[in-house]
Short mmCIF file of N, CA and C in Angstrom, two decimals:
data_model
loop_
_atom_site.label_atom_id
_atom_site.label_comp_id
_atom_site.label_asym_id
_atom_site.label_seq_id
_atom_site.Cartn_x
_atom_site.Cartn_y
_atom_site.Cartn_z
N LEU A 1 19.95 -36.17 -18.59
CA LEU A 1 19.54 -34.69 -18.18
C LEU A 1 18.45 -35.94 -16.61
N VAL A 2 18.58 -35.09 -16.12
CA VAL A 2 17.56 -35.85 -15.23
C VAL A 2 17.41 -34.14 -13.72
N VAL A 3 16.55 -33.23 -14.06
CA VAL A 3 15.96 -32.44 -13.42
C VAL A 3 14.61 -32.76 -11.78
N ALA A 4 15.99 -32.62 -10.44
CA ALA A 4 14.81 -32.47 -9.36
C ALA A 4 14.91 -31.42 -8.89
N VAL A 5 14.06 -31.35 -7.74
CA VAL A 5 13.50 -30.07 -7.55
C VAL A 5 12.97 -30.25 -5.87
N LEU A 6 13.56 -29.86 -4.97
CA LEU A 6 13.57 -30.38 -3.47
C LEU A 6 13.18 -28.91 -2.81
N ASP A 7 11.38 -29.52 -1.60
CA ASP A 7 11.50 -28.41 -0.68
C ASP A 7 11.76 -28.42 0.63
N LEU A 8 11.98 -28.04 0.30
CA LEU A 8 12.58 -27.70 2.41
C LEU A 8 11.91 -27.96 3.76
N ASP A 9 11.07 -29.26 4.07
CA ASP A 9 9.48 -29.07 4.41
C ASP A 9 9.74 -27.91 5.96
N GLY A 10 9.06 -27.15 6.53
CA GLY A 10 8.82 -27.01 7.72
C GLY A 10 9.58 -25.17 7.80
N LEU A 11 10.73 -24.85 6.30
CA LEU A 11 11.62 -23.70 6.25
C LEU A 11 10.41 -22.66 6.76
N ARG A 12 9.72 -22.30 6.44
CA ARG A 12 8.43 -20.81 6.80
C ARG A 12 9.01 -21.05 8.45
N ASP A 13 8.18 -21.89 8.75
CA ASP A 13 7.66 -22.30 10.24
C ASP A 13 8.56 -21.67 11.06
N ALA A 14 9.40 -22.50 10.50
CA ALA A 14 11.47 -22.70 11.61
C ALA A 14 10.86 -20.33 11.45
N ASN A 15 11.09 -19.88 10.62
CA ASN A 15 11.89 -18.68 10.64
C ASN A 15 10.25 -17.61 11.24
N SER A 16 9.04 -18.53 11.47
CA SER A 16 8.08 -17.47 11.24
C SER A 16 8.17 -17.94 13.28
N ARG A 17 8.93 -18.75 14.43
CA ARG A 17 8.86 -19.57 15.46
C ARG A 17 9.84 -19.41 15.59
N HIS A 18 10.79 -19.61 14.98
CA HIS A 18 12.21 -19.72 15.79
C HIS A 18 12.91 -18.32 15.59
N GLY A 19 13.05 -17.87 14.83
CA GLY A 19 13.20 -16.26 13.73
C GLY A 19 14.22 -16.93 12.47
N ALA A 20 15.16 -16.16 11.65
CA ALA A 20 16.02 -16.21 10.30
C ALA A 20 17.07 -16.99 11.24
N GLU A 21 17.69 -17.24 12.10
CA GLU A 21 18.55 -17.70 11.96
C GLU A 21 18.71 -19.40 12.12
N ALA A 22 17.49 -19.47 12.81
CA ALA A 22 16.69 -21.37 13.13
C ALA A 22 16.43 -21.14 10.85
N GLY A 23 15.77 -20.75 10.55
CA GLY A 23 15.97 -20.57 8.82
C GLY A 23 17.15 -21.15 8.30
N THR A 24 18.40 -19.88 9.12
CA THR A 24 18.92 -20.19 7.58
C THR A 24 19.64 -21.51 8.32
N GLU A 25 20.43 -22.30 10.02
CA GLU A 25 20.40 -22.66 10.05
C GLU A 25 20.90 -24.29 9.18
N MET A 26 18.80 -24.66 8.53
CA MET A 26 18.13 -25.60 8.49
C MET A 26 18.63 -25.30 6.46
N LEU A 27 18.60 -24.54 6.07
CA LEU A 27 19.17 -24.06 4.83
C LEU A 27 20.86 -24.75 4.88
N ARG A 28 21.23 -24.30 5.62
CA ARG A 28 22.77 -24.45 4.98
C ARG A 28 23.67 -25.86 6.17
N GLN A 29 22.05 -26.78 5.98
CA GLN A 29 22.51 -28.54 6.42
C GLN A 29 21.84 -28.77 5.03
N CYS A 30 20.78 -28.70 4.56
CA CYS A 30 20.49 -28.99 3.09
C CYS A 30 21.28 -29.00 2.01
N ALA A 31 21.39 -27.95 2.13
CA ALA A 31 22.43 -27.66 1.15
C ALA A 31 24.02 -28.16 1.64
N ASP A 32 23.99 -28.74 2.61
CA ASP A 32 25.50 -29.52 2.65
C ASP A 32 25.07 -31.27 2.06
N ALA A 33 24.49 -31.06 3.51
CA ALA A 33 24.15 -32.95 2.18
C ALA A 33 23.30 -33.20 0.80
N LEU A 34 23.10 -31.36 -0.23
CA LEU A 34 23.69 -32.51 -0.99
C LEU A 34 24.81 -31.54 -1.74
N VAL A 35 25.07 -31.00 -1.82
CA VAL A 35 26.52 -31.00 -1.89
C VAL A 35 27.27 -32.20 -1.73
N ARG A 36 27.39 -32.55 -1.03
CA ARG A 36 28.09 -34.22 0.01
C ARG A 36 27.15 -35.20 -1.32
N SER A 37 25.55 -35.29 -1.75
CA SER A 37 25.34 -36.32 -2.55
C SER A 37 25.36 -36.16 -4.25
N VAL A 38 25.65 -35.29 -4.84
CA VAL A 38 25.90 -34.84 -6.44
C VAL A 38 27.32 -35.03 -6.08
N ARG A 39 27.40 -35.41 -8.00
CA ARG A 39 28.90 -35.21 -7.75
C ARG A 39 29.10 -33.95 -8.55
N ALA A 40 30.69 -34.06 -9.03
CA ALA A 40 30.79 -33.21 -9.87
C ALA A 40 29.89 -32.36 -10.63
N VAL A 41 29.91 -33.47 -11.75
CA VAL A 41 29.44 -33.21 -12.99
C VAL A 41 28.16 -32.20 -12.76
N ASP A 42 27.61 -32.56 -12.04
CA ASP A 42 25.79 -32.18 -11.46
C ASP A 42 25.55 -30.57 -11.33
N ASP A 43 24.79 -30.17 -11.25
CA ASP A 43 24.38 -28.60 -11.14
C ASP A 43 23.44 -28.77 -9.73
N LEU A 44 23.50 -27.72 -9.27
CA LEU A 44 23.34 -27.12 -7.73
C LEU A 44 22.82 -25.85 -7.47
N ALA A 45 21.16 -25.33 -7.21
CA ALA A 45 21.56 -24.57 -6.97
C ALA A 45 19.78 -24.26 -5.82
N ARG A 46 19.85 -22.71 -5.42
CA ARG A 46 19.14 -22.17 -4.18
C ARG A 46 17.68 -21.42 -5.46
N THR A 47 16.24 -22.11 -5.65
CA THR A 47 15.65 -21.48 -6.65
C THR A 47 14.97 -20.19 -6.16
N TRP A 48 14.46 -21.49 -4.54
CA TRP A 48 13.42 -20.39 -4.23
C TRP A 48 14.00 -20.03 -2.69
N PRO A 49 13.03 -19.43 -2.21
CA PRO A 49 13.60 -18.89 -0.91
C PRO A 49 13.99 -20.84 0.34
N ASP A 50 13.15 -21.81 -0.04
CA ASP A 50 12.74 -23.31 0.13
C ASP A 50 13.15 -24.47 -0.61
N GLU A 51 13.32 -24.01 -1.99
CA GLU A 51 13.60 -24.55 -2.46
C GLU A 51 15.30 -24.68 -3.23
N PHE A 52 15.07 -25.69 -4.37
CA PHE A 52 17.19 -26.36 -4.57
C PHE A 52 16.04 -27.36 -5.84
N SER A 53 17.68 -26.93 -6.54
CA SER A 53 16.99 -26.85 -7.78
C SER A 53 18.19 -28.14 -8.02
N VAL A 54 18.26 -29.28 -9.03
CA VAL A 54 19.56 -30.50 -8.97
C VAL A 54 19.12 -31.03 -10.48
N LEU A 55 20.38 -29.59 -11.21
CA LEU A 55 20.40 -30.98 -12.39
C LEU A 55 21.20 -32.66 -12.73
N LEU A 56 21.24 -33.44 -12.63
CA LEU A 56 21.98 -34.70 -12.65
C LEU A 56 22.14 -35.06 -14.03
N HIS A 57 23.38 -34.50 -14.35
CA HIS A 57 24.10 -35.16 -15.83
C HIS A 57 24.04 -36.73 -15.77
N ALA A 58 23.84 -37.49 -16.99
CA ALA A 58 24.46 -38.10 -17.57
C ALA A 58 22.82 -39.35 -16.17
N THR A 59 22.34 -39.11 -16.25
CA THR A 59 21.61 -40.00 -15.58
C THR A 59 20.05 -40.02 -15.98
N ASP A 60 18.66 -41.57 -15.92
CA ASP A 60 17.64 -41.48 -15.97
C ASP A 60 17.21 -41.07 -15.27
N ALA A 61 15.60 -41.72 -14.51
CA ALA A 61 14.91 -41.39 -14.11
C ALA A 61 14.79 -42.33 -13.41
N ARG A 62 15.45 -43.04 -13.35
CA ARG A 62 15.70 -44.53 -12.02
C ARG A 62 16.45 -44.31 -11.23
N SER A 63 17.32 -43.69 -12.08
CA SER A 63 18.97 -43.43 -11.53
C SER A 63 18.85 -42.68 -10.18
N ALA A 64 17.97 -41.37 -11.03
CA ALA A 64 18.23 -40.09 -10.33
C ALA A 64 16.97 -41.01 -8.96
N THR A 65 16.29 -41.18 -9.08
CA THR A 65 14.95 -41.83 -8.06
C THR A 65 15.96 -42.72 -6.97
N ALA A 66 17.09 -42.95 -7.40
CA ALA A 66 18.20 -43.67 -6.25
C ALA A 66 18.67 -42.53 -5.63
N TRP A 67 19.00 -42.22 -6.18
CA TRP A 67 19.93 -40.44 -5.36
C TRP A 67 18.79 -39.82 -4.71
N ALA A 68 17.99 -39.30 -4.80
CA ALA A 68 16.92 -38.86 -4.02
C ALA A 68 16.87 -39.72 -2.58
N ARG A 69 16.46 -41.06 -3.31
CA ARG A 69 16.27 -41.30 -1.77
C ARG A 69 16.94 -41.49 -1.01
N ARG A 70 18.72 -42.24 -1.67
CA ARG A 70 19.85 -42.18 -0.43
C ARG A 70 20.46 -40.07 -0.36
N PHE A 71 19.53 -39.12 -1.15
CA PHE A 71 20.22 -37.63 -0.27
C PHE A 71 18.30 -37.18 0.71
N GLU A 72 17.41 -38.24 0.65
CA GLU A 72 16.24 -37.62 1.56
C GLU A 72 17.68 -38.76 2.68
N GLU A 73 17.96 -39.73 2.81
CA GLU A 73 18.72 -41.00 3.90
C GLU A 73 19.47 -40.10 4.74
N ALA A 74 20.16 -39.22 4.04
CA ALA A 74 21.79 -38.54 4.00
C ALA A 74 21.50 -37.38 4.85
N LEU A 75 20.21 -36.79 4.28
CA LEU A 75 19.67 -35.54 4.89
C LEU A 75 19.16 -35.59 6.62
N GLU A 76 18.24 -36.56 6.70
CA GLU A 76 17.61 -37.44 8.10
C GLU A 76 18.70 -37.67 8.40
N SER A 77 19.77 -38.58 7.69
CA SER A 77 20.61 -38.56 9.33
C SER A 77 21.49 -37.88 9.76
N SER A 78 22.44 -36.48 9.26
CA SER A 78 22.99 -36.11 9.29
C SER A 78 22.79 -34.67 9.96
N THR A 79 21.05 -34.20 10.29
CA THR A 79 21.35 -32.52 10.67
C THR A 79 20.43 -33.35 12.20
N THR A 80 20.24 -31.93 12.34
CA THR A 80 19.83 -32.07 13.55
C THR A 80 18.71 -31.61 13.66
N VAL A 81 17.60 -32.10 14.60
CA VAL A 81 16.11 -32.62 14.95
C VAL A 81 15.70 -30.91 15.20
N HIS A 82 14.35 -31.21 13.47
CA HIS A 82 13.72 -29.86 14.27
C HIS A 82 12.08 -30.07 13.69
N ARG A 83 11.98 -29.76 15.40
CA ARG A 83 10.09 -30.22 15.55
C ARG A 83 9.90 -31.21 15.87
N GLY A 84 10.31 -31.89 16.20
CA GLY A 84 10.69 -33.63 17.02
C GLY A 84 11.63 -34.59 15.81
N ARG A 85 11.84 -34.37 14.04
CA ARG A 85 12.34 -34.74 13.62
C ARG A 85 13.81 -34.16 13.20
N PRO A 86 13.83 -35.15 12.60
CA PRO A 86 15.11 -34.75 11.17
C PRO A 86 14.35 -33.57 10.51
N LEU A 87 15.19 -33.14 9.57
CA LEU A 87 14.90 -32.19 8.38
C LEU A 87 14.89 -33.13 7.48
N SER A 88 13.98 -32.68 6.53
CA SER A 88 13.40 -33.04 5.48
C SER A 88 12.70 -32.67 4.26
N CYS A 89 12.73 -33.18 3.17
CA CYS A 89 12.13 -32.21 2.19
C CYS A 89 11.59 -33.26 1.26
N ALA A 90 10.09 -32.42 0.29
CA ALA A 90 9.84 -32.98 -1.09
C ALA A 90 10.59 -32.97 -1.58
N ILE A 91 10.37 -33.81 -3.14
CA ILE A 91 11.80 -34.20 -4.19
C ILE A 91 10.30 -34.59 -4.53
N GLY A 92 11.03 -33.84 -6.20
CA GLY A 92 9.65 -34.20 -7.48
C GLY A 92 11.50 -33.88 -8.78
N ILE A 93 11.24 -34.99 -9.91
CA ILE A 93 12.12 -35.93 -10.32
C ILE A 93 11.34 -35.84 -11.59
N ALA A 94 11.46 -35.40 -12.69
CA ALA A 94 11.53 -35.01 -14.28
C ALA A 94 12.79 -35.68 -15.29
N ASP A 95 12.85 -36.61 -15.91
CA ASP A 95 13.49 -36.82 -16.97
C ASP A 95 13.90 -36.20 -18.40
N THR A 96 14.81 -35.09 -18.68
CA THR A 96 14.50 -34.24 -20.20
C THR A 96 14.20 -34.89 -21.16
N MET A 97 14.38 -37.17 -21.05
CA MET A 97 14.06 -37.24 -22.00
C MET A 97 12.20 -37.30 -22.20
N GLU A 98 12.15 -37.23 -20.79
CA GLU A 98 10.02 -37.17 -21.08
C GLU A 98 9.90 -35.54 -21.48
N THR A 99 10.83 -34.81 -21.68
CA THR A 99 9.89 -33.54 -22.17
C THR A 99 10.67 -33.13 -23.41
N PRO A 100 9.25 -31.89 -23.98
CA PRO A 100 11.04 -31.17 -25.94
C PRO A 100 11.63 -30.52 -25.10
N SER A 101 11.77 -29.62 -23.43
CA SER A 101 12.92 -28.73 -23.72
C SER A 101 13.55 -28.89 -22.43
N LEU A 102 13.99 -29.00 -21.44
CA LEU A 102 14.62 -28.65 -20.25
C LEU A 102 13.94 -27.88 -19.78
N LEU A 103 13.42 -26.28 -19.70
CA LEU A 103 12.48 -25.80 -19.13
C LEU A 103 11.19 -26.83 -18.81
N GLU A 104 11.34 -27.37 -20.10
CA GLU A 104 9.49 -27.92 -19.42
C GLU A 104 9.47 -28.87 -18.51
N ALA A 105 10.78 -29.42 -18.50
CA ALA A 105 11.59 -30.73 -17.33
C ALA A 105 11.66 -30.21 -15.70
N ALA A 106 11.92 -28.80 -15.61
CA ALA A 106 11.72 -27.85 -14.39
C ALA A 106 10.46 -28.20 -14.27
N VAL A 107 9.40 -27.17 -14.76
CA VAL A 107 8.23 -27.19 -14.46
C VAL A 107 7.10 -28.53 -14.68
N ARG A 108 7.45 -30.01 -14.89
CA ARG A 108 6.99 -30.85 -14.29
C ARG A 108 8.08 -31.46 -12.84
N ALA A 109 8.41 -31.22 -13.57
CA ALA A 109 9.59 -31.99 -11.85
C ALA A 109 8.91 -31.00 -10.23
N ARG A 110 8.96 -29.17 -11.17
CA ARG A 110 8.34 -28.99 -9.30
C ARG A 110 6.57 -29.51 -9.68
N LYS A 111 5.83 -29.91 -10.18
CA LYS A 111 4.78 -30.24 -10.10
C LYS A 111 4.54 -31.82 -9.31
N ARG A 112 5.50 -32.23 -9.41
CA ARG A 112 5.73 -33.51 -9.19
C ARG A 112 6.07 -33.33 -7.49
N MET A 113 6.91 -32.63 -7.58
CA MET A 113 7.82 -31.80 -6.30
C MET A 113 5.64 -31.72 -5.39
N GLU A 114 5.45 -30.46 -5.97
CA GLU A 114 3.75 -30.21 -5.26
C GLU A 114 2.93 -31.43 -4.99
N VAL A 115 3.20 -32.57 -6.04
CA VAL A 115 2.28 -33.28 -5.39
C VAL A 115 2.66 -34.03 -4.35
N VAL A 116 3.37 -34.04 -3.89
CA VAL A 116 4.25 -35.06 -2.37
C VAL A 116 3.76 -34.21 -1.96
N GLN A 117 4.43 -32.20 -1.83
CA GLN A 117 4.13 -32.00 -0.47
C GLN A 117 2.32 -32.02 0.03
N ALA A 118 1.62 -31.81 -1.53
CA ALA A 118 0.16 -32.27 -1.18
C ALA A 118 -0.52 -33.99 -0.26
N LEU A 119 -0.05 -34.42 -0.83
CA LEU A 119 0.34 -36.28 -0.19
C LEU A 119 0.69 -36.48 1.42
N ARG A 120 1.78 -35.25 1.95
CA ARG A 120 1.86 -35.48 2.88
C ARG A 120 1.01 -34.79 3.42
N LYS A 121 1.33 -33.76 3.29
CA LYS A 121 0.08 -32.85 3.71
C LYS A 121 -1.61 -33.04 3.88
N GLN A 122 -1.97 -33.98 3.36
CA GLN A 122 -3.16 -34.47 3.66
C GLN A 122 -2.87 -35.53 4.90
N ARG A 123 -2.11 -36.71 4.72
CA ARG A 123 -0.40 -37.50 6.10
C ARG A 123 -1.07 -37.43 6.94
N ARG A 124 -0.61 -36.20 6.95
CA ARG A 124 -0.56 -35.01 8.49
C ARG A 124 -2.20 -34.63 8.52
N ASN A 125 -2.59 -34.33 8.37
CA ASN A 125 -3.63 -33.96 8.66
C ASN A 125 -4.96 -35.26 8.89
N ARG A 126 -4.98 -36.47 8.58
CA ARG A 126 -5.71 -37.67 8.64
C ARG A 126 -4.74 -38.08 10.09
N ASP A 127 -2.76 -38.08 10.52
CA ASP A 127 -2.01 -38.46 11.82
C ASP A 127 -1.79 -37.50 12.11
N PRO A 128 -1.93 -36.12 12.73
CA PRO A 128 -1.22 -34.93 13.19
C PRO A 128 0.38 -35.82 14.03
N GLY A 129 -0.15 -37.15 14.62
CA GLY A 129 0.88 -37.32 14.59
C GLY A 129 2.35 -38.06 14.36
N ALA A 130 2.16 -37.85 13.41
CA ALA A 130 2.79 -38.69 11.71
C ALA A 130 3.59 -37.72 11.84
#
């Protein structure tokens, strides 16, 4: 079992600049892409205002990483443009085989997602056009 935590990029900004309807549309597009990317056996939930969590059953970290790449590509190619770019999200993954509990795996996945966000923020600050 692998836990994936996803944070939708730019949702707060869209809500404040363009209103709640724009943010709701972003969430809907992300959720639609997620539903299309997971199997019937997997579990999907919205866990925070701009965050989703996925339980990928009978999956290891390597397969989950491949799923994450496919999901990100599908999200980018199937969504409308937001702030001049397609929708994107930061994803953190943790395998329950690495942790003593599901809760610990979820915490680890969230921390990994936060690292991805921090790295992206640093990159944007260095190269605002990226």
